[in-house]
Amino acid sequence: MSVLAQYSQSSADAGAALIAIAIVAVLALIPANIAGKKGYSSGGFWLFGLFFFLPALIVALILRPRTASPTASAKDHLASHPLDSYGNHLCDGLRRGAALLRDLESW
């Protein structure tokens, strides 16, 4: 009978620990959401909030919103089509391959 009592007690402790972990994970969404709306990494702030909730919340509240730099918006505009970025990568790869062939021929 005592083994059964110990098993039920340990499963109750495990259930309470699981609930506590779930609550902490949900609470970590608060600083992640605030930081994400300000233009910062939501995932990074979720991890920060998971381990250090109160400091993450304070930092997320204090942070100023990020402003987009003009060069970043120009890059986004130029690479707005998904095939454009693939084409750029393909051209870079072809250039590197041609340079490698020239080096091998001169060697």
mmCIF file of N, CA and C in Angstrom:
data_model
loop_
_atom_site.group_PDB
_atom_site.id
_atom_site.type_symbol
_atom_site.label_atom_id
_atom_site.label_comp_id
_atom_site.label_asym_id
_atom_site.label_seq_id
_atom_site.Cartn_x
_atom_site.Cartn_y
_atom_site.Cartn_z
ATOM 1 N N MET A 1 0.819 -1.190 0.000
ATOM 2 C CA MET A 1 0.000 0.000 0.000
ATOM 3 C C MET A 1 0.862 1.253 0.000
ATOM 4 N N SER A 2 2.017 1.215 0.677
ATOM 5 C CA SER A 2 2.853 2.408 0.759
ATOM 6 C C SER A 2 3.490 2.732 -0.595
ATOM 7 N N VAL A 3 3.767 1.714 -1.428
ATOM 8 C CA VAL A 3 4.336 1.948 -2.753
ATOM 9 C C VAL A 3 3.316 2.679 -3.613
ATOM 10 N N LEU A 4 2.061 2.292 -3.524
ATOM 11 C CA LEU A 4 1.009 2.945 -4.283
ATOM 12 C C LEU A 4 0.837 4.396 -3.825
ATOM 13 N N ALA A 5 0.940 4.636 -2.551
ATOM 14 C CA ALA A 5 0.817 5.995 -2.022
ATOM 15 C C ALA A 5 1.981 6.868 -2.502
ATOM 16 N N GLN A 6 3.190 6.285 -2.524
ATOM 17 C CA GLN A 6 4.340 7.034 -3.008
ATOM 18 C C GLN A 6 4.198 7.356 -4.489
ATOM 19 N N TYR A 7 3.689 6.401 -5.265
ATOM 20 C CA TYR A 7 3.504 6.612 -6.699
ATOM 21 C C TYR A 7 2.495 7.715 -6.966
ATOM 22 N N SER A 8 1.393 7.712 -6.227
ATOM 23 C CA SER A 8 0.376 8.746 -6.440
ATOM 24 C C SER A 8 0.893 10.108 -6.010
ATOM 25 N N GLN A 9 1.713 10.146 -4.951
ATOM 26 C CA GLN A 9 2.291 11.412 -4.501
ATOM 27 C C GLN A 9 3.276 11.940 -5.543
ATOM 28 N N SER A 10 4.125 11.063 -6.119
ATOM 29 C CA SER A 10 5.104 11.512 -7.103
ATOM 30 C C SER A 10 4.426 11.939 -8.388
ATOM 31 N N SER A 11 3.336 11.293 -8.780
ATOM 32 C CA SER A 11 2.630 11.708 -9.987
ATOM 33 C C SER A 11 1.920 13.037 -9.757
ATOM 34 N N ALA A 12 1.452 13.268 -8.529
ATOM 35 C CA ALA A 12 0.839 14.562 -8.216
ATOM 36 C C ALA A 12 1.885 15.669 -8.256
ATOM 37 N N ASP A 13 3.105 15.380 -7.749
ATOM 38 C CA ASP A 13 4.190 16.355 -7.809
ATOM 39 C C ASP A 13 4.588 16.647 -9.254
ATOM 40 N N ALA A 14 4.622 15.609 -10.085
ATOM 41 C CA ALA A 14 4.964 15.794 -11.495
ATOM 42 C C ALA A 14 3.894 16.622 -12.201
ATOM 43 N N GLY A 15 2.648 16.371 -11.867
ATOM 44 C CA GLY A 15 1.556 17.155 -12.468
ATOM 45 C C GLY A 15 1.633 18.616 -12.054
ATOM 46 N N ALA A 16 1.954 18.867 -10.798
ATOM 47 C CA ALA A 16 2.082 20.252 -10.329
ATOM 48 C C ALA A 16 3.265 20.938 -10.997
ATOM 49 N N ALA A 17 4.357 20.201 -11.196
ATOM 50 C CA ALA A 17 5.526 20.776 -11.868
ATOM 51 C C ALA A 17 5.201 21.097 -13.322
ATOM 52 N N LEU A 18 4.453 20.224 -13.976
ATOM 53 C CA LEU A 18 4.069 20.457 -15.363
ATOM 54 C C LEU A 18 3.173 21.682 -15.487
ATOM 55 N N ILE A 19 2.264 21.846 -14.568
ATOM 56 C CA ILE A 19 1.391 23.023 -14.569
ATOM 57 C C ILE A 19 2.202 24.287 -14.325
ATOM 58 N N ALA A 20 3.162 24.231 -13.421
ATOM 59 C CA ALA A 20 4.011 25.396 -13.150
ATOM 60 C C ALA A 20 4.836 25.773 -14.377
ATOM 61 N N ILE A 21 5.368 24.781 -15.075
ATOM 62 C CA ILE A 21 6.148 25.053 -16.285
ATOM 63 C C ILE A 21 5.259 25.677 -17.358
ATOM 64 N N ALA A 22 4.041 25.183 -17.493
ATOM 65 C CA ALA A 22 3.109 25.742 -18.475
ATOM 66 C C ALA A 22 2.772 27.195 -18.143
ATOM 67 N N ILE A 23 2.583 27.502 -16.877
ATOM 68 C CA ILE A 23 2.268 28.873 -16.470
ATOM 69 C C ILE A 23 3.436 29.802 -16.760
ATOM 70 N N VAL A 24 4.647 29.356 -16.453
ATOM 71 C CA VAL A 24 5.842 30.177 -16.724
ATOM 72 C C VAL A 24 6.004 30.396 -18.221
ATOM 73 N N ALA A 25 5.755 29.362 -19.022
ATOM 74 C CA ALA A 25 5.875 29.493 -20.477
ATOM 75 C C ALA A 25 4.861 30.487 -21.029
ATOM 76 N N VAL A 26 3.656 30.479 -20.475
ATOM 77 C CA VAL A 26 2.631 31.424 -20.929
ATOM 78 C C VAL A 26 2.966 32.836 -20.448
ATOM 79 N N LEU A 27 3.458 32.980 -19.242
ATOM 80 C CA LEU A 27 3.842 34.302 -18.744
ATOM 81 C C LEU A 27 4.980 34.901 -19.565
ATOM 82 N N ALA A 28 5.866 34.058 -20.074
ATOM 83 C CA ALA A 28 6.989 34.545 -20.882
ATOM 84 C C ALA A 28 6.515 35.148 -22.194
ATOM 85 N N LEU A 29 5.275 34.855 -22.583
ATOM 86 C CA LEU A 29 4.727 35.450 -23.801
ATOM 87 C C LEU A 29 4.464 36.947 -23.653
ATOM 88 N N ILE A 30 4.310 37.421 -22.433
ATOM 89 C CA ILE A 30 4.001 38.843 -22.212
ATOM 90 C C ILE A 30 5.167 39.727 -22.658
ATOM 91 N N PRO A 31 6.400 39.552 -22.138
ATOM 92 C CA PRO A 31 7.487 40.390 -22.642
ATOM 93 C C PRO A 31 7.803 40.120 -24.114
ATOM 94 N N ALA A 32 7.596 38.882 -24.572
ATOM 95 C CA ALA A 32 7.841 38.568 -25.983
ATOM 96 C C ALA A 32 6.893 39.346 -26.884
ATOM 97 N N ASN A 33 5.645 39.439 -26.485
ATOM 98 C CA ASN A 33 4.650 40.173 -27.262
ATOM 99 C C ASN A 33 4.962 41.663 -27.282
ATOM 100 N N ILE A 34 5.315 42.216 -26.138
ATOM 101 C CA ILE A 34 5.635 43.645 -26.052
ATOM 102 C C ILE A 34 6.853 43.970 -26.907
ATOM 103 N N ALA A 35 7.906 43.158 -26.797
ATOM 104 C CA ALA A 35 9.126 43.398 -27.573
ATOM 105 C C ALA A 35 8.875 43.188 -29.062
ATOM 106 N N GLY A 36 8.074 42.202 -29.409
ATOM 107 C CA GLY A 36 7.757 41.954 -30.812
ATOM 108 C C GLY A 36 7.024 43.111 -31.448
ATOM 109 N N LYS A 37 6.118 43.725 -30.724
ATOM 110 C CA LYS A 37 5.396 44.889 -31.246
ATOM 111 C C LYS A 37 6.307 46.094 -31.423
ATOM 112 N N LYS A 38 7.414 46.115 -30.695
ATOM 113 C CA LYS A 38 8.372 47.215 -30.815
ATOM 114 C C LYS A 38 9.454 46.924 -31.845
ATOM 115 N N GLY A 39 9.393 45.775 -32.497
ATOM 116 C CA GLY A 39 10.332 45.456 -33.555
ATOM 117 C C GLY A 39 11.520 44.620 -33.132
ATOM 118 N N TYR A 40 11.485 44.049 -31.960
ATOM 119 C CA TYR A 40 12.577 43.208 -31.474
ATOM 120 C C TYR A 40 12.185 41.743 -31.595
ATOM 121 N N SER A 41 13.140 40.861 -31.354
ATOM 122 C CA SER A 41 12.932 39.429 -31.513
ATOM 123 C C SER A 41 11.972 38.891 -30.444
ATOM 124 N N SER A 42 10.840 38.385 -30.900
ATOM 125 C CA SER A 42 9.876 37.814 -29.959
ATOM 126 C C SER A 42 10.413 36.535 -29.335
ATOM 127 N N GLY A 43 11.067 35.713 -30.149
ATOM 128 C CA GLY A 43 11.613 34.459 -29.631
ATOM 129 C C GLY A 43 12.699 34.684 -28.601
ATOM 130 N N GLY A 44 13.561 35.655 -28.862
ATOM 131 C CA GLY A 44 14.616 35.974 -27.907
ATOM 132 C C GLY A 44 14.052 36.479 -26.588
ATOM 133 N N PHE A 45 13.047 37.319 -26.682
ATOM 134 C CA PHE A 45 12.443 37.829 -25.458
ATOM 135 C C PHE A 45 11.600 36.768 -24.763
ATOM 136 N N TRP A 46 11.090 35.795 -25.529
ATOM 137 C CA TRP A 46 10.369 34.704 -24.879
ATOM 138 C C TRP A 46 11.340 33.882 -24.034
ATOM 139 N N LEU A 47 12.513 33.583 -24.593
ATOM 140 C CA LEU A 47 13.511 32.848 -23.811
ATOM 141 C C LEU A 47 13.984 33.659 -22.606
ATOM 142 N N PHE A 48 14.211 34.951 -22.826
ATOM 143 C CA PHE A 48 14.611 35.841 -21.734
ATOM 144 C C PHE A 48 13.543 35.826 -20.644
ATOM 145 N N GLY A 49 12.280 35.926 -21.041
ATOM 146 C CA GLY A 49 11.174 35.932 -20.085
ATOM 147 C C GLY A 49 10.942 34.583 -19.435
ATOM 148 N N LEU A 50 11.316 33.515 -20.130
ATOM 149 C CA LEU A 50 11.145 32.177 -19.570
ATOM 150 C C LEU A 50 12.036 31.979 -18.352
ATOM 151 N N PHE A 51 13.260 32.485 -18.441
ATOM 152 C CA PHE A 51 14.197 32.297 -17.334
ATOM 153 C C PHE A 51 14.222 33.477 -16.358
ATOM 154 N N PHE A 52 13.980 34.685 -16.862
ATOM 155 C CA PHE A 52 14.034 35.892 -16.023
ATOM 156 C C PHE A 52 12.827 36.761 -16.366
ATOM 157 N N PHE A 53 11.665 36.398 -15.854
ATOM 158 C CA PHE A 53 10.426 37.065 -16.257
ATOM 159 C C PHE A 53 10.424 38.550 -15.933
ATOM 160 N N LEU A 54 10.656 38.910 -14.690
ATOM 161 C CA LEU A 54 10.547 40.310 -14.290
ATOM 162 C C LEU A 54 11.566 41.205 -15.000
ATOM 163 N N PRO A 55 12.854 40.840 -15.073
ATOM 164 C CA PRO A 55 13.781 41.682 -15.844
ATOM 165 C C PRO A 55 13.404 41.778 -17.324
ATOM 166 N N ALA A 56 12.924 40.686 -17.912
ATOM 167 C CA ALA A 56 12.521 40.718 -19.322
ATOM 168 C C ALA A 56 11.338 41.645 -19.527
ATOM 169 N N LEU A 57 10.404 41.630 -18.606
ATOM 170 C CA LEU A 57 9.245 42.519 -18.703
ATOM 171 C C LEU A 57 9.673 43.971 -18.578
ATOM 172 N N ILE A 58 10.554 44.258 -17.648
ATOM 173 C CA ILE A 58 11.024 45.634 -17.462
ATOM 174 C C ILE A 58 11.779 46.113 -18.696
ATOM 175 N N VAL A 59 12.665 45.282 -19.223
ATOM 176 C CA VAL A 59 13.436 45.667 -20.414
ATOM 177 C C VAL A 59 12.502 45.868 -21.593
ATOM 178 N N ALA A 60 11.536 44.983 -21.786
ATOM 179 C CA ALA A 60 10.605 45.107 -22.909
ATOM 180 C C ALA A 60 9.776 46.388 -22.797
ATOM 181 N N LEU A 61 9.432 46.770 -21.587
ATOM 182 C CA LEU A 61 8.652 47.994 -21.405
ATOM 183 C C LEU A 61 9.498 49.249 -21.619
ATOM 184 N N ILE A 62 10.779 49.186 -21.277
ATOM 185 C CA ILE A 62 11.657 50.351 -21.391
ATOM 186 C C ILE A 62 12.145 50.566 -22.823
ATOM 187 N N LEU A 63 12.297 49.488 -23.589
ATOM 188 C CA LEU A 63 12.850 49.593 -24.943
ATOM 189 C C LEU A 63 12.050 50.555 -25.809
ATOM 190 N N ARG A 64 12.794 51.298 -26.624
ATOM 191 C CA ARG A 64 12.149 52.167 -27.613
ATOM 192 C C ARG A 64 11.866 51.346 -28.860
ATOM 193 N N PRO A 65 10.819 51.679 -29.585
ATOM 194 C CA PRO A 65 10.544 50.950 -30.829
ATOM 195 C C PRO A 65 11.674 51.144 -31.838
ATOM 196 N N ARG A 66 11.970 50.089 -32.568
ATOM 197 C CA ARG A 66 12.993 50.169 -33.614
ATOM 198 C C ARG A 66 12.420 50.911 -34.812
ATOM 199 N N THR A 67 13.266 51.700 -35.436
ATOM 200 C CA THR A 67 12.863 52.352 -36.674
ATOM 201 C C THR A 67 13.605 51.672 -37.809
ATOM 202 N N ALA A 68 12.944 51.524 -38.921
ATOM 203 C CA ALA A 68 13.558 50.858 -40.068
ATOM 204 C C ALA A 68 14.558 51.806 -40.720
ATOM 205 N N SER A 69 15.751 51.295 -40.994
ATOM 206 C CA SER A 69 16.756 52.105 -41.672
ATOM 207 C C SER A 69 16.406 52.184 -43.152
ATOM 208 N N PRO A 70 16.763 53.279 -43.817
ATOM 209 C CA PRO A 70 16.411 53.413 -45.228
ATOM 210 C C PRO A 70 17.060 52.352 -46.106
ATOM 211 N N THR A 71 18.278 51.910 -45.744
ATOM 212 C CA THR A 71 18.929 50.889 -46.560
ATOM 213 C C THR A 71 18.224 49.551 -46.419
ATOM 214 N N ALA A 72 17.724 49.261 -45.229
ATOM 215 C CA ALA A 72 17.024 47.988 -45.033
ATOM 216 C C ALA A 72 15.726 47.973 -45.828
ATOM 217 N N SER A 73 14.997 49.079 -45.856
ATOM 218 C CA SER A 73 13.743 49.098 -46.604
ATOM 219 C C SER A 73 14.013 49.023 -48.099
ATOM 220 N N ALA A 74 15.119 49.613 -48.562
ATOM 221 C CA ALA A 74 15.460 49.517 -49.978
ATOM 222 C C ALA A 74 15.815 48.076 -50.337
ATOM 223 N N LYS A 75 16.538 47.385 -49.458
ATOM 224 C CA LYS A 75 16.871 45.976 -49.715
ATOM 225 C C LYS A 75 15.600 45.135 -49.738
ATOM 226 N N ASP A 76 14.677 45.406 -48.825
ATOM 227 C CA ASP A 76 13.435 44.650 -48.801
ATOM 228 C C ASP A 76 12.635 44.889 -50.073
ATOM 229 N N HIS A 77 12.674 46.117 -50.567
ATOM 230 C CA HIS A 77 11.935 46.439 -51.783
ATOM 231 C C HIS A 77 12.551 45.730 -52.977
ATOM 232 N N LEU A 78 13.883 45.696 -53.044
ATOM 233 C CA LEU A 78 14.551 45.065 -54.178
ATOM 234 C C LEU A 78 14.373 43.553 -54.175
ATOM 235 N N ALA A 79 14.367 42.959 -53.000
ATOM 236 C CA ALA A 79 14.215 41.512 -52.901
ATOM 237 C C ALA A 79 12.805 41.136 -52.488
ATOM 238 N N SER A 80 11.818 41.859 -53.019
ATOM 239 C CA SER A 80 10.449 41.591 -52.608
ATOM 240 C C SER A 80 9.916 40.308 -53.229
ATOM 241 N N HIS A 81 10.407 39.943 -54.386
ATOM 242 C CA HIS A 81 9.965 38.713 -55.025
ATOM 243 C C HIS A 81 10.865 37.566 -54.573
ATOM 244 N N PRO A 82 10.274 36.439 -54.174
ATOM 245 C CA PRO A 82 11.109 35.345 -53.656
ATOM 246 C C PRO A 82 12.118 34.827 -54.672
ATOM 247 N N LEU A 83 11.769 34.853 -55.955
ATOM 248 C CA LEU A 83 12.701 34.350 -56.964
ATOM 249 C C LEU A 83 13.885 35.286 -57.154
ATOM 250 N N ASP A 84 13.732 36.567 -56.812
ATOM 251 C CA ASP A 84 14.851 37.496 -56.929
ATOM 252 C C ASP A 84 16.003 37.072 -56.026
ATOM 253 N N SER A 85 15.683 36.697 -54.810
ATOM 254 C CA SER A 85 16.754 36.292 -53.897
ATOM 255 C C SER A 85 17.396 34.994 -54.360
ATOM 256 N N TYR A 86 16.600 34.073 -54.910
ATOM 257 C CA TYR A 86 17.183 32.836 -55.434
ATOM 258 C C TYR A 86 18.083 33.141 -56.618
ATOM 259 N N GLY A 87 17.652 34.079 -57.465
ATOM 260 C CA GLY A 87 18.468 34.463 -58.608
ATOM 261 C C GLY A 87 19.782 35.082 -58.172
ATOM 262 N N ASN A 88 19.743 35.903 -57.147
ATOM 263 C CA ASN A 88 20.977 36.501 -56.637
ATOM 264 C C ASN A 88 21.918 35.434 -56.107
ATOM 265 N N HIS A 89 21.372 34.454 -55.375
ATOM 266 C CA HIS A 89 22.209 33.376 -54.849
ATOM 267 C C HIS A 89 22.783 32.535 -55.978
ATOM 268 N N LEU A 90 21.962 32.304 -57.005
ATOM 269 C CA LEU A 90 22.425 31.526 -58.136
ATOM 270 C C LEU A 90 23.552 32.249 -58.862
ATOM 271 N N CYS A 91 23.387 33.558 -59.068
ATOM 272 C CA CYS A 91 24.441 34.338 -59.730
ATOM 273 C C CYS A 91 25.723 34.340 -58.901
ATOM 274 N N ASP A 92 25.595 34.478 -57.603
ATOM 275 C CA ASP A 92 26.779 34.446 -56.734
ATOM 276 C C ASP A 92 27.480 33.095 -56.838
ATOM 277 N N GLY A 93 26.703 32.034 -56.854
ATOM 278 C CA GLY A 93 27.280 30.707 -56.970
ATOM 279 C C GLY A 93 27.971 30.503 -58.302
ATOM 280 N N LEU A 94 27.364 31.010 -59.371
ATOM 281 C CA LEU A 94 27.982 30.885 -60.695
ATOM 282 C C LEU A 94 29.281 31.685 -60.768
ATOM 283 N N ARG A 95 29.269 32.886 -60.176
ATOM 284 C CA ARG A 95 30.496 33.694 -60.172
ATOM 285 C C ARG A 95 31.607 32.997 -59.401
ATOM 286 N N ARG A 96 31.263 32.428 -58.263
ATOM 287 C CA ARG A 96 32.278 31.719 -57.479
ATOM 288 C C ARG A 96 32.797 30.495 -58.219
ATOM 289 N N GLY A 97 31.892 29.791 -58.890
ATOM 290 C CA GLY A 97 32.303 28.625 -59.660
ATOM 291 C C GLY A 97 33.215 28.996 -60.813
ATOM 292 N N ALA A 98 32.901 30.102 -61.498
ATOM 293 C CA ALA A 98 33.747 30.557 -62.605
ATOM 294 C C ALA A 98 35.115 30.976 -62.082
ATOM 295 N N ALA A 99 35.150 31.648 -60.947
ATOM 296 C CA ALA A 99 36.436 32.057 -60.372
ATOM 297 C C ALA A 99 37.244 30.832 -59.961
ATOM 298 N N LEU A 100 36.585 29.823 -59.436
ATOM 299 C CA LEU A 100 37.277 28.595 -59.055
ATOM 300 C C LEU A 100 37.858 27.899 -60.287
ATOM 301 N N LEU A 101 37.091 27.855 -61.382
ATOM 302 C CA LEU A 101 37.582 27.239 -62.613
ATOM 303 C C LEU A 101 38.783 27.995 -63.174
ATOM 304 N N ARG A 102 38.729 29.340 -63.120
ATOM 305 C CA ARG A 102 39.884 30.137 -63.583
ATOM 306 C C ARG A 102 41.107 29.847 -62.732
ATOM 307 N N ASP A 103 40.908 29.751 -61.436
ATOM 308 C CA ASP A 103 42.036 29.457 -60.547
ATOM 309 C C ASP A 103 42.607 28.067 -60.830
ATOM 310 N N LEU A 104 41.723 27.108 -61.066
ATOM 311 C CA LEU A 104 42.194 25.754 -61.349
ATOM 312 C C LEU A 104 42.936 25.691 -62.689
ATOM 313 N N GLU A 105 42.457 26.458 -63.695
ATOM 314 C CA GLU A 105 43.110 26.455 -65.003
ATOM 315 C C GLU A 105 44.491 27.082 -64.919
ATOM 316 N N SER A 106 44.627 28.111 -64.104
ATOM 317 C CA SER A 106 45.939 28.770 -63.996
ATOM 318 C C SER A 106 46.883 27.992 -63.101
ATOM 319 N N TRP A 107 46.386 27.084 -62.363
ATOM 320 C CA TRP A 107 47.212 26.311 -61.448
ATOM 321 C C TRP A 107 47.898 25.259 -62.194
#
